[in-house]
Short mmCIF file of C-alpha atoms in Angstrom, two decimals:
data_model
loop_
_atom_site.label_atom_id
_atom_site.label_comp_id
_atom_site.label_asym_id
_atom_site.label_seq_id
_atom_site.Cartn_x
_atom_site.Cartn_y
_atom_site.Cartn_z
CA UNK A 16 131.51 33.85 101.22
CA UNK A 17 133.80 34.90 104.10
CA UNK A 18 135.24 38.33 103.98
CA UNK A 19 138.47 39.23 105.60
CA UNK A 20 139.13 41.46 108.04
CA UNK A 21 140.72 44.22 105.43
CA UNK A 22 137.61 44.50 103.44
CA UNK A 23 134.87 44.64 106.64
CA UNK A 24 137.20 47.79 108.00
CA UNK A 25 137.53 49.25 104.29
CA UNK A 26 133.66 49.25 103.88
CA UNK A 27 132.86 50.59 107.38
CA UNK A 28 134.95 53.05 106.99
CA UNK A 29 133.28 54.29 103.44
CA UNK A 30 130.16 53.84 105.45
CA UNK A 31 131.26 55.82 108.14
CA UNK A 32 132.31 58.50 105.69
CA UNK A 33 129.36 58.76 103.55
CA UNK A 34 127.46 59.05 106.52
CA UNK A 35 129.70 61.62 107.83
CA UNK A 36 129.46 63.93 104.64
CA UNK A 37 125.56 63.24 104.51
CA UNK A 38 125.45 64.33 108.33
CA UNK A 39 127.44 67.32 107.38
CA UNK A 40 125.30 68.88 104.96
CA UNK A 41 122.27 68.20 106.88
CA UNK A 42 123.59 70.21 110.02
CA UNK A 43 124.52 73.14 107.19
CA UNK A 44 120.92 72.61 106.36
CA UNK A 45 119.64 73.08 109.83
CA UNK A 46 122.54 76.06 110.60
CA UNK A 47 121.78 78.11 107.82
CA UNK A 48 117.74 77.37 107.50
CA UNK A 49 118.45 76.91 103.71
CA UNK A 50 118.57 73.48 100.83
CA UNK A 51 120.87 75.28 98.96
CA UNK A 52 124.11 77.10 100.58
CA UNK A 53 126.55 76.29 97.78
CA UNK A 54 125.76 76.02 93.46
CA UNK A 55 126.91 72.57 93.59
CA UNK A 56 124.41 71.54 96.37
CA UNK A 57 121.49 71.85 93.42
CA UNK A 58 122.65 73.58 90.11
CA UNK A 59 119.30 73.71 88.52
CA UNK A 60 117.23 75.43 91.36
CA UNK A 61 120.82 77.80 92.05
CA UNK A 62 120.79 78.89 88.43
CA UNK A 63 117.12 80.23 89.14
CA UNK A 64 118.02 81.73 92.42
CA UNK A 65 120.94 83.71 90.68
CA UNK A 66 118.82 84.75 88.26
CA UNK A 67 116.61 86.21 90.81
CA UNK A 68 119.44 87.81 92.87
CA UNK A 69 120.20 89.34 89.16
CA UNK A 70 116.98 90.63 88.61
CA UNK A 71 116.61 91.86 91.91
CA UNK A 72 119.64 94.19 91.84
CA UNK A 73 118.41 95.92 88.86
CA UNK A 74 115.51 96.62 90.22
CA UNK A 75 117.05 97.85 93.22
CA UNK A 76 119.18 100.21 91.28
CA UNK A 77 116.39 101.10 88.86
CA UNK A 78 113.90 102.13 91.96
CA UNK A 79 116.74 104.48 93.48
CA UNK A 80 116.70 105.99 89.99
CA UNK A 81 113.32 106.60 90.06
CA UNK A 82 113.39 107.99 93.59
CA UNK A 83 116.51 110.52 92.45
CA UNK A 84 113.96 111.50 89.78
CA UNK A 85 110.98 112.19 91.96
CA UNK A 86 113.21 114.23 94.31
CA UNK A 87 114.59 116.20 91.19
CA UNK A 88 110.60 116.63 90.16
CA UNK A 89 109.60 117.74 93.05
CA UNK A 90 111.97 120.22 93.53
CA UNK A 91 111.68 121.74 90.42
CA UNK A 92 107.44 122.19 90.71
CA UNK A 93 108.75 123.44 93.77
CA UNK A 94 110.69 126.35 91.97
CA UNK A 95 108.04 127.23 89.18
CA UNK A 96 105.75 127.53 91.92
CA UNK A 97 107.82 129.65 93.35
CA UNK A 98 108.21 131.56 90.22
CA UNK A 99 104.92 131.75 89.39
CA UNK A 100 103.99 132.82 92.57
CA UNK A 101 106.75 135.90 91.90
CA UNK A 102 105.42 136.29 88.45
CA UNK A 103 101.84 136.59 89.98
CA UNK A 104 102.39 139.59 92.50
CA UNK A 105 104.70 141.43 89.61
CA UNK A 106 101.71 141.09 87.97
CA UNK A 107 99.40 142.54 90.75
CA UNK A 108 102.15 145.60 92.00
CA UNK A 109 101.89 146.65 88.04
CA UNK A 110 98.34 146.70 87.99
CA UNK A 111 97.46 148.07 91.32
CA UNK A 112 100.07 150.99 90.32
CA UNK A 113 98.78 151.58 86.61
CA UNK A 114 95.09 151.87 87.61
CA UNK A 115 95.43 155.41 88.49
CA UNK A 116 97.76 158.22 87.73
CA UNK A 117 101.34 157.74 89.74
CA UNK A 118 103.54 159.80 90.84
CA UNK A 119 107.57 159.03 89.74
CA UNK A 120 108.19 158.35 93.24
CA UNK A 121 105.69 155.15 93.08
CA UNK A 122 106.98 154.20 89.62
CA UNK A 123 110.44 154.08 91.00
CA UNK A 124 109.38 151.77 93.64
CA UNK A 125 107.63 149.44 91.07
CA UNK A 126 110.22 149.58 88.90
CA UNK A 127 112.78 148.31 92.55
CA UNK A 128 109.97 145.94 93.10
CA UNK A 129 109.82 144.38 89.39
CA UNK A 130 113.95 144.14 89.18
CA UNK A 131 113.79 142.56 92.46
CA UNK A 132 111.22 140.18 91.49
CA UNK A 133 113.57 140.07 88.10
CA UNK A 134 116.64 138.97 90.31
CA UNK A 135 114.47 136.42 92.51
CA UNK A 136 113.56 135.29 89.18
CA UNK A 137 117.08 134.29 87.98
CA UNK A 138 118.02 132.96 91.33
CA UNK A 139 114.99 130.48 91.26
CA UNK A 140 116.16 129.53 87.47
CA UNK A 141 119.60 128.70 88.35
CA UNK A 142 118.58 126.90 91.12
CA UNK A 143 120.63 123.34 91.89
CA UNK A 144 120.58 120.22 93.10
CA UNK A 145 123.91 118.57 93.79
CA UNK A 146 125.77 120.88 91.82
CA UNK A 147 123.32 119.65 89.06
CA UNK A 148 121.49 123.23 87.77
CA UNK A 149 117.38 121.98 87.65
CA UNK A 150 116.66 124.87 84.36
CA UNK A 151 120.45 124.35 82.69
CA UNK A 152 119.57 122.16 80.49
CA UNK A 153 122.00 119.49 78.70
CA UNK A 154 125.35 121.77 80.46
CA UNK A 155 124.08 121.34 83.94
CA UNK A 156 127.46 122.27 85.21
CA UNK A 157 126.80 125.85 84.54
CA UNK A 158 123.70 128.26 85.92
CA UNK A 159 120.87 128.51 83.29
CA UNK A 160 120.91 132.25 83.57
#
């Protein structure tokens, strides 16, 4: 069987390009460190990989939530702390005064002391966070107190 001339050039040149394309990917291969840089390169195995991009941005978004959370937590033990701690020396300023008979002079302190405790009180309860009041409940667009 002789071939002609036509048909020799036609299949080197197929040759050539197959080769070509095959050479192509290869350097992609060795360029990007990666077997698969488009979906068509292996759909199976890119259908996983999606999957896991998927699954990794919503875990991504749902660890940021939790983080927003723990920052919201923390500040609010923060305040009842804090308003315990006010509730505690109320507590102690009333009892050191009562022990004993006061004069009005003292009682009119305590009773400064208590309604500034009162007004440190609020403050703590409306505290925010972002514009978001901590104590406000489901309207956290308005103070709590």
């Amino acid at each position: 069987m002789s071939y002609s001339l036509d048909a020799i050039f036609k299949n080197t040149s197929w040759a050539i390009s197959m080769h070509t394309t095959a050479l192509n990917l290869l350097q992609q291969r060795a360029a990007t460190g990666q077997d698969i840089n488009r979906i068509s390169d292996d759909p199976n195995r890119s259908n996983y990989i999606l999957g896991f991009q998927t699954d990794s941005r919503s875990k991504e978004v749902y660890l940021k939530t939790m983080e927003e959370s723990i920052s919201i937590l923390e500040l609010s033990s923060s305040v009842v702390q804090s308003i315990m701690g006010e509730l505690g020396q109320a507590r102690a300023d009333m009892a050191s005064t009562m022990s004993g008979t006061t004069s009005i002079q003292i009682r009119q302190s305590l009773a400064e002391q208590i309604d500034n405790a009162l007004e440190q009180l609020v403050a703590f309860a409306n505290t925010d966070r972002l514009g978001q009041y901590l104590f406000a409940g489901a309207s956290a667009e308005e103070p709590a107190y």
